[in-house]
Amino acid sequence: MTVFCIDGGIFPLIFFLLIQNGNGEECTKIRNNRHYSCEGRNLTYIPSSIPSSVETLDFSFNLLPSLQKHLFPPLNDLQVLDLTRCQIQYIADDAFHNVKNVTTLILTGNPVSYIAPDSLNSLHKLQRLVLVDIGLLSLNVQFNNLTKLQELKAGSNKIQTIALPPFMINFKDFCVLDLHANNISRIKVNHTAVLREMRGNITLILSSNPILHIEPGVFKDIYLKELNIQSAFVSFDAMRYGLKALSGLNVGKLIIGNYRLSQVIKISDADYLAGLCLIHFTEIYYLQKERSPFNINMFHCMVNATKITLRRGALTGMEHVPFHQLKELYIGDHHLSIFPDLSHAHSLEKLVVVDNNAMLFHGLSDMPKLQHVDLSRNQLILQDCCSCYFRDTPNVRHVNLSLNANIWLNEKPFYYLGLIEVLDFHQTKLDLIGQFGVLQNLKYLKYLDLSYTRTTFSSYVCFYGLKSLKILKIAGNTFQGNTLSYLFENLTALEVLDLSHCGIDRIDCKAFRNLQKLSQLLLSRNNLMVLDFLTQPNLQSLTWLAVDQNSISVIKLNTLQNIPANLSVFDISSNPISCFCTQTDFILWIIKHQKIFPQSYNILCKTVSSDSKIRLIDFDTEGCVHIRRLTIVLCICAVTFLVIVSVLTYKFQFYLRYGYVLLRGYRASRQQECSYDAFVIYSSKDESWVMDELVENLENGSPPIHLCLHVRDFEAGKAITSNIIDEGIMGSRKIIVVVSKHFVESAWCRFEFEVAQSWLVMQGNANIIIIILEDVEEKSKKVFGLHKHLKNNTYLKWSGNPINNMRFWIRLRKAVITRK
Ligand SMILES: *[C@@H]1O[C@H](CO)[C@@H](O)[C@H](O)[C@H]1NC(C)=O
Ligand SMILES: *[C@@H]1O[C@H](CO)[C@@H](O)[C@H](O)[C@H]1NC(C)=O
Ligand SMILES: *[C@@H]1O[C@H](CO)[C@@H](O)[C@H](O)[C@H]1NC(C)=O
Ligand SMILES: *[C@@H]1O[C@H](CO)[C@@H](O)[C@H](O)[C@H]1NC(C)=O
Ligand SMILES: *[C@@H]1O[C@H](CO)[C@@H](O)[C@H](O)[C@H]1NC(C)=O
Ligand SMILES: *[C@@H]1O[C@H](CO)[C@@H](O)[C@H](O)[C@H]1NC(C)=O
Ligand SMILES: *[C@@H]1O[C@H](CO)[C@@H](O)[C@H](O)[C@H]1NC(C)=O
Ligand SMILES: *[C@@H]1O[C@H](CO)[C@@H](O)[C@H](O)[C@H]1NC(C)=O
């Protein structure tokens, strides 16, 4: 391998080494083992990773300054070799030795300075040779052995003549000579000598040459398949004389006109197309960029044509021409103010007159073969459409009246046009069509476009009778009431339905119930929130559904799980999708089925601030799992806590109540006036003693002592604890505790006693009088804290003895009465 040194410098060498040490992934396999692309890899050699079975090798944009014998490894199956812009300068004799079965060789854009005589000649099977932009000065390249050659493309060179080398006479299959953008300024009779000898039927491309002069009769009696002389003349004058000099040429398709906007035609240039009448052509393509203040009469020269295409011109009118074999007429982007008079064109099959501003159209008549009529983009205003505009045109199958201004239909608009298969009215204001079944005789109609026709569908019968309809587009219209639910009822052949931008907010499940063949449903730009209709079992053929730009925030999992099985495109982008942990199921479904959501990265979550966009597929469902776990843990904790608190409360209810009571009592203490002399704490089992002895002796004595007894004095309906505090402890100056076995056994007594003790401690006085009615065990005394009182305080002991009792009562009375 010696090629890399030609550039000199160290860079190619380094590069070479880098690539040599590379991973062998220099080229891309395009299709099985037959098609490889190494485009733009800066390679200086053919990588060994290319298998010998390769048939097409795109090696463009690499570095092969010099093509030498061993550059190409043996690639016997190679047919197409693309060496575009490889900086090839030198092609050695046996450069293509190993790829000699190539049929297409592309050398575009190489600064070739030397092609060895035998190099191309060894490619015996070559059919297409592309020598575009390689700095050729003439066609005197040595390719005389390439008898199979069919196409020679030598555009963008500096060739000055169309003369072909004599050996090409033997090229029996030769059919395309492309010499566009060369430096051909003169064409002389002897330049076409070889062409004349060849079999003819050649496509000759001479566009973008600076032709100044053509010798008359140059192409006389030559048959060309196609001649392209667009922008091939330096001036209108050159064109005028040039066309005349083509007199006698017989050509299938003639392509004339200019790519670039030319200057305005002067009166003196007006007949610059007159030469057309001297050329025999069947098809003409005229790209007219020149502007003309007057009508150029050229159609009479096209009277024998079968196909006329006129694009991008300033045509303002068209003379009457008795076309007798015209099959196709295409007039686009002109300034016609009135539709051309085609009354003699009985042979017309296809008529396209588009892109004219506010053209007047009075209708077509007597065109028995006419099938295709496209009058779109003309700002047409048609009243009482359409049969009266198509008189005796029974074979019309394709009518395009889209992008016009306003069309008023009559009740039977297509009465005589029953064969129509394609009808396009989009973006033309229409009437009637939403209210009546005006299309019902079109039983062959396959394609109907009523998008943006400002139609309000108010009747179920609009599409009545359209039993062949496959494609229906009614985007940008509106529906009255529940028309939508029944409108498509009988369209059983329907495959594509476009209902975009119709302001639909709800679709009844039965709306599509008979559309068993529906495969594409477009509902973009509506206000849908739910997609229940998708579960309709008859939509099993649906493969494409677009509901982008609606108001969908979530799709029910049930709906998603029941979408048509073959749905392969489901566009829900640009909806206010809510990404909350509660929607995890929905979000996970989308992430899992990402491949049916085109541009799933465009499905964004609705956020509070509209400028920060989160992609749904980036939504952190893991986080949701954590949050869910955390919630469960917290719930468990809370429950446990409650249980523990309940257990504790139950267990320590006594202390709680006790604390509560204390707190209440303390708060209330200040406002309380004592209404009893003493509050008696006793067990209800000692009630007989209390009533018979205590009450009897104290209350009935003198002075009477007013006792507070819970059985008698506590307010009914008030909580016991409140009574203990309000009435008993706080309402009494002293507290009498009647200690007995029953007393120590009673939780209530203990409670009352504890409260009383604490209360008195808080108050700072110890007005407790203890009566020992019965002796109790020391242990119980300790539990109650009684023993402290028994030590410090006065206590009275009851005995059955009447004398002792006298003393007992006196002492008790004294203890109660004494104010401390
Ligand atoms: C090839 O080389 C050119 C100029 O040296 C450089 O701009 C380009 O990035 C290279 N391409 C590759 C694929 O390395
Ligand atoms: C071209 O053809 C001639 C005559 O048929 C033959 O002698 C010659 O070897 C061929 N050249 C190449 C490179 O094949
Ligand atoms: C084109 O040909 C003319 C002679 O016909 C010559 O003077 C001119 O330099 C050529 N132009 C180029 C770009 O080769
Ligand atoms: C020209 O070639 C085409 C195929 O490219 C062929 O169909 C046609 O019959 C040929 N016409 C003549 C006049 O040879
Ligand atoms: C059209 O064809 C007729 C008969 O073949 C011929 O006489 C006439 O000159 C042709 N007109 C043009 C403009 O080629
Ligand atoms: C009708 O014409 C419009 C504008 O020229 C074009 O976009 C549309 O595709 C045509 N309709 C059909 C059905 O060919
Ligand atoms: C559908 O066809 C049936 C039977 O032909 C007909 O009774 C019904 O009105 C049609 N419905 C619509 C909406 O066209
Ligand atoms: C779904 O697609 C498969 C494979 O393309 C096809 O065989 C099957 O008939 C389709 N199902 C429906 C209901 O169209």
mmCIF file with all atom_site columns, C-alpha atoms and ligand atoms in Angstrom, residues 277 279-280 300-304 324, ligand 5:
data_model
loop_
_atom_site.group_PDB
_atom_site.id
_atom_site.type_symbol
_atom_site.label_atom_id
_atom_site.label_alt_id
_atom_site.label_comp_id
_atom_site.label_asym_id
_atom_site.label_entity_id
_atom_site.label_seq_id
_atom_site.pdbx_PDB_ins_code
_atom_site.Cartn_x
_atom_site.Cartn_y
_atom_site.Cartn_z
_atom_site.occupancy
_atom_site.B_iso_or_equiv
_atom_site.pdbx_formal_charge
_atom_site.auth_seq_id
_atom_site.auth_comp_id
_atom_site.auth_asym_id
_atom_site.auth_atom_id
_atom_site.pdbx_PDB_model_num
ATOM   1  C CA . CYS A 1 277 ? -43.070 24.442 -34.582 1.00 0.00 ? 277 CYS A CA 1
ATOM   2  C CA . ILE A 1 279 ? -39.393 20.251 -34.048 1.00 0.00 ? 279 ILE A CA 1
ATOM   3  C CA . HIS A 1 280 ? -41.376 17.008 -33.878 1.00 0.00 ? 280 HIS A CA 1
ATOM   4  C CA . HIS A 1 300 ? -50.023 26.088 -31.754 1.00 0.00 ? 300 HIS A CA 1
ATOM   5  C CA . CYS A 1 301 ? -46.532 24.584 -31.941 1.00 0.00 ? 301 CYS A CA 1
ATOM   6  C CA . MET A 1 302 ? -47.634 21.931 -29.449 1.00 0.00 ? 302 MET A CA 1
ATOM   7  C CA . VAL A 1 303 ? -50.674 20.872 -31.421 1.00 0.00 ? 303 VAL A CA 1
ATOM   8  C CA . ASN A 1 304 ? -49.255 17.410 -32.133 1.00 0.00 ? 304 ASN A CA 1
ATOM   9  C CA . HIS A 1 324 ? -56.049 16.181 -31.549 1.00 0.00 ? 324 HIS A CA 1
HETATM 10 C C1 . LIG B 2 .   ? -48.702 18.357 -36.694 1.00 0.00 ? 5   LIG B C1 1
HETATM 11 O O1 . LIG B 2 .   ? -48.866 17.189 -37.451 1.00 0.00 ? 5   LIG B O1 1
HETATM 12 C C2 . LIG B 2 .   ? -49.337 17.444 -38.737 1.00 0.00 ? 5   LIG B C2 1
HETATM 13 C C3 . LIG B 2 .   ? -49.621 16.130 -39.424 1.00 0.00 ? 5   LIG B C3 1
HETATM 14 O O2 . LIG B 2 .   ? -48.752 15.143 -39.024 1.00 0.00 ? 5   LIG B O2 1
HETATM 15 C C4 . LIG B 2 .   ? -48.311 18.289 -39.494 1.00 0.00 ? 5   LIG B C4 1
HETATM 16 O O3 . LIG B 2 .   ? -48.773 18.583 -40.782 1.00 0.00 ? 5   LIG B O3 1
HETATM 17 C C5 . LIG B 2 .   ? -48.061 19.575 -38.709 1.00 0.00 ? 5   LIG B C5 1
HETATM 18 O O4 . LIG B 2 .   ? -47.055 20.338 -39.330 1.00 0.00 ? 5   LIG B O4 1
HETATM 19 C C6 . LIG B 2 .   ? -47.690 19.268 -37.310 1.00 0.00 ? 5   LIG B C6 1
HETATM 20 N N1 . LIG B 2 .   ? -47.616 20.525 -36.589 1.00 0.00 ? 5   LIG B N1 1
HETATM 21 C C7 . LIG B 2 .   ? -46.624 20.822 -35.782 1.00 0.00 ? 5   LIG B C7 1
HETATM 22 C C8 . LIG B 2 .   ? -46.668 22.147 -35.151 1.00 0.00 ? 5   LIG B C8 1
HETATM 23 O O5 . LIG B 2 .   ? -45.722 20.062 -35.611 1.00 0.00 ? 5   LIG B O5 1
#
